[in-house]
PDB file of C-alpha atoms and ligand atoms in Angstrom:
ATOM      1  CA  MET A   1     190.048 -11.329 -34.547  1.00  0.00           C
ATOM      2  CA  ASN A   2     190.428  -8.252 -32.406  1.00  0.00           C
ATOM      3  CA  LEU A   3     186.947  -7.069 -31.307  1.00  0.00           C
ATOM      4  CA  THR A   4     187.555  -3.429 -32.204  1.00  0.00           C
ATOM      5  CA  LYS A   5     188.732  -4.426 -35.673  1.00  0.00           C
ATOM      6  CA  LEU A   6     185.757  -6.714 -36.101  1.00  0.00           C
ATOM      7  CA  LEU A   7     183.292  -3.950 -35.266  1.00  0.00           C
ATOM      8  CA  GLN A   8     185.102  -1.611 -37.613  1.00  0.00           C
ATOM      9  CA  SER A   9     184.912  -4.160 -40.447  1.00  0.00           C
ATOM     10  CA  GLN A  10     181.150  -4.391 -39.914  1.00  0.00           C
ATOM     11  CA  GLY A  11     180.613  -0.657 -40.333  1.00  0.00           C
ATOM     12  CA  PHE A  12     180.330   0.501 -36.725  1.00  0.00           C
ATOM     13  CA  GLY A  13     182.642   3.460 -37.196  1.00  0.00           C
ATOM     14  CA  THR A  14     186.293   4.340 -36.907  1.00  0.00           C
ATOM     15  CA  ARG A  15     188.691   2.325 -34.780  1.00  0.00           C
ATOM     16  CA  ARG A  16     188.309   4.882 -32.040  1.00  0.00           C
ATOM     17  CA  GLU A  17     184.515   4.874 -32.196  1.00  0.00           C
ATOM     18  CA  CYS A  18     184.432   1.068 -32.104  1.00  0.00           C
ATOM     19  CA  ARG A  19     186.727   1.005 -29.062  1.00  0.00           C
ATOM     20  CA  GLY A  20     184.406   3.504 -27.434  1.00  0.00           C
ATOM     21  CA  LEU A  21     181.371   1.304 -28.099  1.00  0.00           C
ATOM     22  CA  VAL A  22     183.000  -1.613 -26.298  1.00  0.00           C
ATOM     23  CA  LEU A  23     184.458   0.397 -23.417  1.00  0.00           C
ATOM     24  CA  SER A  24     181.115   2.041 -22.723  1.00  0.00           C
ATOM     25  CA  GLY A  25     179.413  -1.350 -22.435  1.00  0.00           C
ATOM     26  CA  ARG A  26     177.293  -1.169 -25.584  1.00  0.00           C
ATOM     27  CA  VAL A  27     178.487  -4.461 -27.109  1.00  0.00           C
ATOM     28  CA  ASP A  28     177.291  -7.969 -26.214  1.00  0.00           C
ATOM     29  CA  ILE A  29     178.563 -11.271 -27.543  1.00  0.00           C
ATOM     30  CA  ALA A  30     176.429 -14.366 -27.089  1.00  0.00           C
ATOM     31  CA  GLY A  31     174.261 -12.446 -24.643  1.00  0.00           C
ATOM     32  CA  ALA A  32     177.133 -11.315 -22.383  1.00  0.00           C
ATOM     33  CA  ARG A  33     178.528  -7.786 -22.101  1.00  0.00           C
ATOM     34  CA  VAL A  34     182.134  -7.475 -23.331  1.00  0.00           C
ATOM     35  CA  THR A  35     184.183  -4.515 -22.162  1.00  0.00           C
ATOM     36  CA  ASP A  36     187.635  -5.556 -23.393  1.00  0.00           C
ATOM     37  CA  ALA A  37     188.061  -3.716 -26.690  1.00  0.00           C
ATOM     38  CA  ASP A  38     190.984  -5.974 -27.607  1.00  0.00           C
ATOM     39  CA  ALA A  39     189.216  -9.244 -26.843  1.00  0.00           C
ATOM     40  CA  ASP A  40     190.093 -11.946 -29.356  1.00  0.00           C
ATOM     41  CA  VAL A  41     186.898 -13.237 -30.980  1.00  0.00           C
ATOM     42  CA  ASN A  42     186.297 -15.878 -33.614  1.00  0.00           C
ATOM     43  CA  PRO A  43     184.328 -14.132 -36.368  1.00  0.00           C
ATOM     44  CA  GLU A  44     182.940 -17.320 -37.899  1.00  0.00           C
ATOM     45  CA  ASN A  45     179.148 -17.318 -37.451  1.00  0.00           C
ATOM     46  CA  LEU A  46     179.597 -14.729 -34.710  1.00  0.00           C
ATOM     47  CA  ARG A  47     176.437 -13.096 -33.439  1.00  0.00           C
ATOM     48  CA  PHE A  48     176.788  -9.896 -31.494  1.00  0.00           C
ATOM     49  CA  ALA A  49     174.644  -6.990 -30.397  1.00  0.00           C
ATOM     50  CA  VAL A  50     175.318  -3.262 -30.387  1.00  0.00           C
ATOM     51  CA  ASP A  51     172.934  -1.217 -28.265  1.00  0.00           C
ATOM     52  CA  GLY A  52     170.714  -4.275 -28.044  1.00  0.00           C
ATOM     53  CA  GLN A  53     170.412  -4.742 -31.806  1.00  0.00           C
ATOM     54  CA  ASP A  54     171.518  -8.130 -33.118  1.00  0.00           C
ATOM     55  CA  TRP A  55     174.007  -8.549 -35.939  1.00  0.00           C
ATOM     56  CA  ARG A  56     175.853 -11.439 -37.535  1.00  0.00           C
ATOM     57  CA  TYR A  57     179.445 -11.095 -38.639  1.00  0.00           C
ATOM     58  CA  ARG A  58     179.626 -11.034 -42.427  1.00  0.00           C
ATOM     59  CA  GLU A  59     182.930 -10.885 -44.210  1.00  0.00           C
ATOM     60  CA  LYS A  60     181.070  -9.449 -47.199  1.00  0.00           C
ATOM     61  CA  ALA A  61     177.523  -8.162 -47.236  1.00  0.00           C
ATOM     62  CA  TYR A  62     174.943  -9.040 -49.914  1.00  0.00           C
ATOM     63  CA  VAL A  63     171.671  -7.197 -49.639  1.00  0.00           C
ATOM     64  CA  MET A  64     168.451  -7.316 -51.645  1.00  0.00           C
ATOM     65  CA  LEU A  65     166.358  -4.161 -51.551  1.00  0.00           C
ATOM     66  CA  HIS A  66     162.841  -3.691 -52.866  1.00  0.00           C
ATOM     67  CA  LYS A  67     163.526  -0.317 -54.410  1.00  0.00           C
ATOM     68  CA  PRO A  68     160.593   2.053 -54.188  1.00  0.00           C
ATOM     69  CA  ALA A  69     160.059   4.833 -56.741  1.00  0.00           C
ATOM     70  CA  GLY A  70     161.564   8.183 -55.804  1.00  0.00           C
ATOM     71  CA  TYR A  71     165.085   6.992 -54.891  1.00  0.00           C
ATOM     72  CA  GLU A  72     168.316   7.287 -56.853  1.00  0.00           C
ATOM     73  CA  CYS A  73     170.918   4.516 -57.195  1.00  0.00           C
ATOM     74  CA  SER A  74     173.757   6.893 -56.482  1.00  0.00           C
ATOM     75  CA  GLN A  75     176.120   7.577 -53.607  1.00  0.00           C
ATOM     76  CA  ARG A  76     175.687  11.283 -54.327  1.00  0.00           C
ATOM     77  CA  PRO A  77     172.064  11.695 -55.367  1.00  0.00           C
ATOM     78  CA  ARG A  78     171.009  14.909 -57.071  1.00  0.00           C
ATOM     79  CA  HIS A  79     167.228  15.157 -56.971  1.00  0.00           C
ATOM     80  CA  HIS A  80     165.960  12.353 -54.731  1.00  0.00           C
ATOM     81  CA  PRO A  81     167.302  10.469 -51.715  1.00  0.00           C
ATOM     82  CA  SER A  82     169.774   7.658 -52.324  1.00  0.00           C
ATOM     83  CA  VAL A  83     168.648   4.031 -52.024  1.00  0.00           C
ATOM     84  CA  LEU A  84     171.434   3.756 -49.433  1.00  0.00           C
ATOM     85  CA  SER A  85     169.375   5.903 -47.066  1.00  0.00           C
ATOM     86  CA  LEU A  86     166.977   2.924 -46.780  1.00  0.00           C
ATOM     87  CA  LEU A  87     169.702   0.806 -45.132  1.00  0.00           C
ATOM     88  CA  PRO A  88     170.931   0.938 -41.523  1.00  0.00           C
ATOM     89  CA  LEU A  89     174.039   3.005 -40.827  1.00  0.00           C
ATOM     90  CA  PRO A  90     176.517   0.107 -40.359  1.00  0.00           C
ATOM     91  CA  LEU A  91     175.615  -1.202 -43.822  1.00  0.00           C
ATOM     92  CA  ARG A  92     175.979   2.252 -45.346  1.00  0.00           C
ATOM     93  CA  ASN A  93     179.350   2.637 -43.635  1.00  0.00           C
ATOM     94  CA  ARG A  94     180.590  -0.575 -45.254  1.00  0.00           C
ATOM     95  CA  GLY A  95     180.614   1.132 -48.629  1.00  0.00           C
ATOM     96  CA  LEU A  96     177.946  -1.012 -50.264  1.00  0.00           C
ATOM     97  CA  GLN A  97     177.491  -0.377 -53.951  1.00  0.00           C
ATOM     98  CA  THR A  98     174.453  -1.042 -56.071  1.00  0.00           C
ATOM     99  CA  VAL A  99     174.828  -3.941 -58.482  1.00  0.00           C
ATOM    100  CA  GLY A 100     173.873  -1.994 -61.597  1.00  0.00           C
ATOM    101  CA  ARG A 101     171.291   0.744 -61.423  1.00  0.00           C
ATOM    102  CA  LEU A 102     167.582   1.290 -61.640  1.00  0.00           C
ATOM    103  CA  ASP A 103     166.108   4.608 -62.698  1.00  0.00           C
ATOM    104  CA  GLU A 104     164.614   6.846 -60.033  1.00  0.00           C
ATOM    105  CA  ASP A 105     161.071   5.893 -61.116  1.00  0.00           C
ATOM    106  CA  THR A 106     161.790   2.147 -61.508  1.00  0.00           C
ATOM    107  CA  THR A 107     160.778  -0.175 -58.677  1.00  0.00           C
ATOM    108  CA  GLY A 108     161.794  -3.700 -57.714  1.00  0.00           C
ATOM    109  CA  LEU A 109     164.803  -5.846 -57.076  1.00  0.00           C
ATOM    110  CA  LEU A 110     168.095  -4.108 -56.427  1.00  0.00           C
ATOM    111  CA  LEU A 111     171.179  -5.878 -55.103  1.00  0.00           C
ATOM    112  CA  LEU A 112     173.880  -4.133 -53.095  1.00  0.00           C
ATOM    113  CA  THR A 113     177.218  -5.494 -51.989  1.00  0.00           C
ATOM    114  CA  ASP A 114     180.753  -4.675 -50.887  1.00  0.00           C
ATOM    115  CA  ASP A 115     182.110  -7.744 -52.704  1.00  0.00           C
ATOM    116  CA  GLY A 116     183.949  -6.417 -55.757  1.00  0.00           C
ATOM    117  CA  GLN A 117     184.136  -9.822 -57.457  1.00  0.00           C
ATOM    118  CA  PHE A 118     180.374 -10.333 -57.147  1.00  0.00           C
ATOM    119  CA  LEU A 119     179.743  -6.822 -58.420  1.00  0.00           C
ATOM    120  CA  HIS A 120     181.979  -7.461 -61.397  1.00  0.00           C
ATOM    121  CA  VAL A 121     180.313 -10.741 -62.353  1.00  0.00           C
ATOM    122  CA  TYR A 122     176.782  -9.440 -61.933  1.00  0.00           C
ATOM    123  CA  THR A 123     177.386  -6.288 -63.959  1.00  0.00           C
ATOM    124  CA  SER A 124     179.630  -7.691 -66.676  1.00  0.00           C
ATOM    125  CA  PRO A 125     177.839  -7.776 -70.058  1.00  0.00           C
ATOM    126  CA  LYS A 126     179.931 -10.876 -70.892  1.00  0.00           C
ATOM    127  CA  LYS A 127     178.250 -12.884 -68.125  1.00  0.00           C
ATOM    128  CA  HIS A 128     174.764 -12.465 -69.645  1.00  0.00           C
ATOM    129  CA  ILE A 129     173.013 -12.234 -66.268  1.00  0.00           C
ATOM    130  CA  ALA A 130     169.270 -12.307 -67.024  1.00  0.00           C
ATOM    131  CA  LYS A 131     167.024  -9.583 -65.634  1.00  0.00           C
ATOM    132  CA  VAL A 132     163.259  -9.939 -65.716  1.00  0.00           C
ATOM    133  CA  TYR A 133     161.195  -6.755 -65.951  1.00  0.00           C
ATOM    134  CA  ARG A 134     157.464  -6.216 -65.706  1.00  0.00           C
ATOM    135  CA  VAL A 135     156.748  -3.330 -68.028  1.00  0.00           C
ATOM    136  CA  THR A 136     153.453  -1.448 -67.888  1.00  0.00           C
ATOM    137  CA  LEU A 137     152.867   0.130 -71.274  1.00  0.00           C
ATOM    138  CA  LYS A 138     151.171   3.369 -72.239  1.00  0.00           C
ATOM    139  CA  HIS A 139     149.645   1.893 -75.410  1.00  0.00           C
ATOM    140  CA  ALA A 140     148.272  -1.593 -76.059  1.00  0.00           C
ATOM    141  CA  LEU A 141     150.981  -4.092 -76.946  1.00  0.00           C
ATOM    142  CA  SER A 142     150.996  -5.425 -80.505  1.00  0.00           C
ATOM    143  CA  GLU A 143     152.401  -8.616 -82.027  1.00  0.00           C
ATOM    144  CA  ALA A 144     154.644  -6.442 -84.209  1.00  0.00           C
ATOM    145  CA  GLN A 145     156.146  -4.800 -81.107  1.00  0.00           C
ATOM    146  CA  LEU A 146     156.784  -8.165 -79.481  1.00  0.00           C
ATOM    147  CA  ALA A 147     158.404  -9.436 -82.687  1.00  0.00           C
ATOM    148  CA  ALA A 148     160.623  -6.327 -82.883  1.00  0.00           C
ATOM    149  CA  LEU A 149     161.780  -6.710 -79.272  1.00  0.00           C
ATOM    150  CA  ARG A 150     162.633 -10.370 -79.853  1.00  0.00           C
ATOM    151  CA  ALA A 151     164.394  -9.769 -83.184  1.00  0.00           C
ATOM    152  CA  GLY A 152     166.288  -6.682 -81.979  1.00  0.00           C
ATOM    153  CA  VAL A 153     165.761  -2.926 -82.131  1.00  0.00           C
ATOM    154  CA  VAL A 154     168.345  -0.272 -82.958  1.00  0.00           C
ATOM    155  CA  LEU A 155     169.269   2.170 -80.172  1.00  0.00           C
ATOM    156  CA  HIS A 156     170.969   5.410 -81.144  1.00  0.00           C
ATOM    157  CA  ASP A 157     174.293   4.665 -79.363  1.00  0.00           C
ATOM    158  CA  ASP A 158     174.783   1.241 -80.920  1.00  0.00           C
ATOM    159  CA  PRO A 159     174.640   0.264 -84.592  1.00  0.00           C
ATOM    160  CA  GLU A 160     173.973  -3.384 -83.667  1.00  0.00           C
ATOM    161  CA  PRO A 161     170.327  -4.213 -82.952  1.00  0.00           C
ATOM    162  CA  VAL A 162     169.651  -5.086 -79.311  1.00  0.00           C
ATOM    163  CA  ALA A 163     167.334  -8.051 -78.746  1.00  0.00           C
ATOM    164  CA  ALA A 164     165.452  -9.164 -75.653  1.00  0.00           C
ATOM    165  CA  ARG A 165     166.160 -12.700 -74.538  1.00  0.00           C
ATOM    166  CA  ALA A 166     162.386 -13.025 -74.214  1.00  0.00           C
ATOM    167  CA  ALA A 167     159.394 -10.737 -74.651  1.00  0.00           C
ATOM    168  CA  THR A 168     155.952 -11.971 -73.607  1.00  0.00           C
ATOM    169  CA  ALA A 169     152.566 -10.286 -73.266  1.00  0.00           C
ATOM    170  CA  ARG A 170     151.042 -10.734 -69.804  1.00  0.00           C
ATOM    171  CA  ASP A 171     148.002  -8.688 -70.779  1.00  0.00           C
ATOM    172  CA  ALA A 172     147.182  -5.932 -73.280  1.00  0.00           C
ATOM    173  CA  HIS A 173     149.282  -3.333 -71.427  1.00  0.00           C
ATOM    174  CA  THR A 174     151.782  -5.505 -69.580  1.00  0.00           C
ATOM    175  CA  LEU A 175     154.955  -6.892 -71.074  1.00  0.00           C
ATOM    176  CA  GLU A 176     157.430  -9.284 -69.484  1.00  0.00           C
ATOM    177  CA  LEU A 177     160.858  -8.504 -70.825  1.00  0.00           C
ATOM    178  CA  VAL A 178     163.985 -10.543 -70.155  1.00  0.00           C
ATOM    179  CA  LEU A 179     167.258  -8.742 -70.886  1.00  0.00           C
ATOM    180  CA  THR A 180     170.860  -9.750 -70.491  1.00  0.00           C
ATOM    181  CA  GLY A 181     172.468  -6.372 -71.219  1.00  0.00           C
ATOM    182  CA  GLY A 182     172.688  -3.384 -68.930  1.00  0.00           C
ATOM    183  CA  LYS A 183     172.635  -0.375 -71.207  1.00  0.00           C
ATOM    184  CA  TYR A 184     171.497   3.024 -69.959  1.00  0.00           C
ATOM    185  CA  HIS A 185     167.656   3.178 -69.832  1.00  0.00           C
ATOM    186  CA  GLN A 186     167.668  -0.044 -71.835  1.00  0.00           C
ATOM    187  CA  VAL A 187     164.069  -1.098 -71.270  1.00  0.00           C
ATOM    188  CA  LYS A 188     162.631   2.354 -71.886  1.00  0.00           C
ATOM    189  CA  ARG A 189     164.693   2.847 -75.024  1.00  0.00           C
ATOM    190  CA  MET A 190     163.954  -0.609 -76.435  1.00  0.00           C
ATOM    191  CA  VAL A 191     160.231  -0.206 -75.827  1.00  0.00           C
ATOM    192  CA  ALA A 192     160.294   3.247 -77.460  1.00  0.00           C
ATOM    193  CA  ALA A 193     162.231   1.858 -80.432  1.00  0.00           C
ATOM    194  CA  ALA A 194     159.587  -0.864 -80.800  1.00  0.00           C
ATOM    195  CA  GLY A 195     156.879   1.830 -80.988  1.00  0.00           C
ATOM    196  CA  ASN A 196     155.404   1.937 -77.480  1.00  0.00           C
ATOM    197  CA  ARG A 197     156.121   3.793 -74.215  1.00  0.00           C
ATOM    198  CA  VAL A 198     156.900   2.661 -70.668  1.00  0.00           C
ATOM    199  CA  ALA A 199     154.348   3.872 -68.107  1.00  0.00           C
ATOM    200  CA  ALA A 200     155.860   1.927 -65.175  1.00  0.00           C
ATOM    201  CA  LEU A 201     158.826  -0.381 -64.782  1.00  0.00           C
ATOM    202  CA  HIS A 202     159.454  -3.024 -62.145  1.00  0.00           C
ATOM    203  CA  ARG A 203     162.345  -5.524 -61.908  1.00  0.00           C
ATOM    204  CA  GLU A 204     161.250  -8.923 -60.641  1.00  0.00           C
ATOM    205  CA  SER A 205     164.502 -10.858 -60.788  1.00  0.00           C
ATOM    206  CA  MET A 206     168.180 -10.718 -61.579  1.00  0.00           C
ATOM    207  CA  GLY A 207     170.326 -13.815 -62.086  1.00  0.00           C
ATOM    208  CA  ALA A 208     169.782 -16.204 -59.189  1.00  0.00           C
ATOM    209  CA  TYR A 209     167.686 -13.696 -57.193  1.00  0.00           C
ATOM    210  CA  SER A 210     163.939 -13.032 -57.275  1.00  0.00           C
ATOM    211  CA  LEU A 211     162.077 -10.452 -55.242  1.00  0.00           C
ATOM    212  CA  PRO A 212     160.145 -12.291 -52.515  1.00  0.00           C
ATOM    213  CA  PRO A 213     156.435 -11.363 -52.463  1.00  0.00           C
ATOM    214  CA  ASP A 214     156.624 -10.443 -48.766  1.00  0.00           C
ATOM    215  CA  LEU A 215     159.448  -7.920 -49.199  1.00  0.00           C
ATOM    216  CA  ALA A 216     157.554  -4.615 -49.288  1.00  0.00           C
ATOM    217  CA  PRO A 217     158.808  -1.518 -51.140  1.00  0.00           C
ATOM    218  CA  GLY A 218     161.582   0.072 -49.079  1.00  0.00           C
ATOM    219  CA  GLU A 219     162.359  -3.159 -47.217  1.00  0.00           C
ATOM    220  CA  TRP A 220     165.597  -5.079 -47.545  1.00  0.00           C
ATOM    221  CA  CYS A 221     167.034  -8.454 -46.527  1.00  0.00           C
ATOM    222  CA  TYR A 222     170.402 -10.181 -46.536  1.00  0.00           C
ATOM    223  CA  VAL A 223     170.951 -12.749 -49.281  1.00  0.00           C
ATOM    224  CA  GLU A 224     173.652 -15.356 -49.775  1.00  0.00           C
ATOM    225  CA  PRO A 225     176.189 -14.818 -52.563  1.00  0.00           C
ATOM    226  CA  ASP A 226     175.417 -16.577 -55.833  1.00  0.00           C
ATOM    227  CA  ARG A 227     177.821 -19.515 -55.849  1.00  0.00           C
ATOM    228  CA  ALA A 228     178.472 -18.955 -59.539  1.00  0.00           C
ATOM    229  CA  CYS A 229     180.473 -15.788 -58.645  1.00  0.00           C
TER     230      CYS A 229
HETATM  231  N1  LIG B   1     165.930  -0.132 -68.111  1.00  0.00           N
HETATM  232  C1  LIG B   1     165.424   1.111 -67.931  1.00  0.00           C
HETATM  233  O1  LIG B   1     165.049   1.779 -68.887  1.00  0.00           O
HETATM  234  N2  LIG B   1     165.344   1.583 -66.665  1.00  0.00           N
HETATM  235  C2  LIG B   1     165.703   0.858 -65.578  1.00  0.00           C
HETATM  236  O2  LIG B   1     165.576   1.358 -64.462  1.00  0.00           O
HETATM  237  C3  LIG B   1     166.222  -0.421 -65.791  1.00  0.00           C
HETATM  238  C4  LIG B   1     166.328  -0.898 -67.055  1.00  0.00           C
END
């Protein structure tokens, strides 16, 4: 693959900017400076550095972010910064999209990718991808509320009751809720319909991915694509 094209595919700017990076000696491959912008490189498992920072060639990027509160899952945020601002510029330039959305005040696992097929599978209601939420409740949880969440509650935009795949009490004010749908504000609306209120919401896992305990709020890491996609 042509080196300029490769850098462009990885989010390092326009064709012209990528040429400029190489010609000005800012790109290393396997520890050696490369100044031929049209050098033919094999992208497979390629490691390269731009301005001394190491990168690996990725045909598609899959990123897990520990979303902190106070960020919006939008390319054009209105009231708070976008989650994309937590990622380095080359990743932002690749046009990563969030795999579903979390509310501004929700924390936890958020996936981002530029793989349209993955995005489709992970957001399709037909695929029943399970999401596990830790829900901190305003009022003490009751058996009746748990039973309602398991049996299904009616939300105003849908005549069919919506049921949790699982609803378990972790303690008097903490609920573990497993959902397979992705309706707008689904957790908050289901909890309200069951007669309680969400005080804080955190997503622990989604499909094959779980938030690692050492990934702090605001931090991100690359993940491998779920082979089921
Ligand atoms: N359900 C909600 O109500 N909010 C989220 O952020 C995610 C699921």
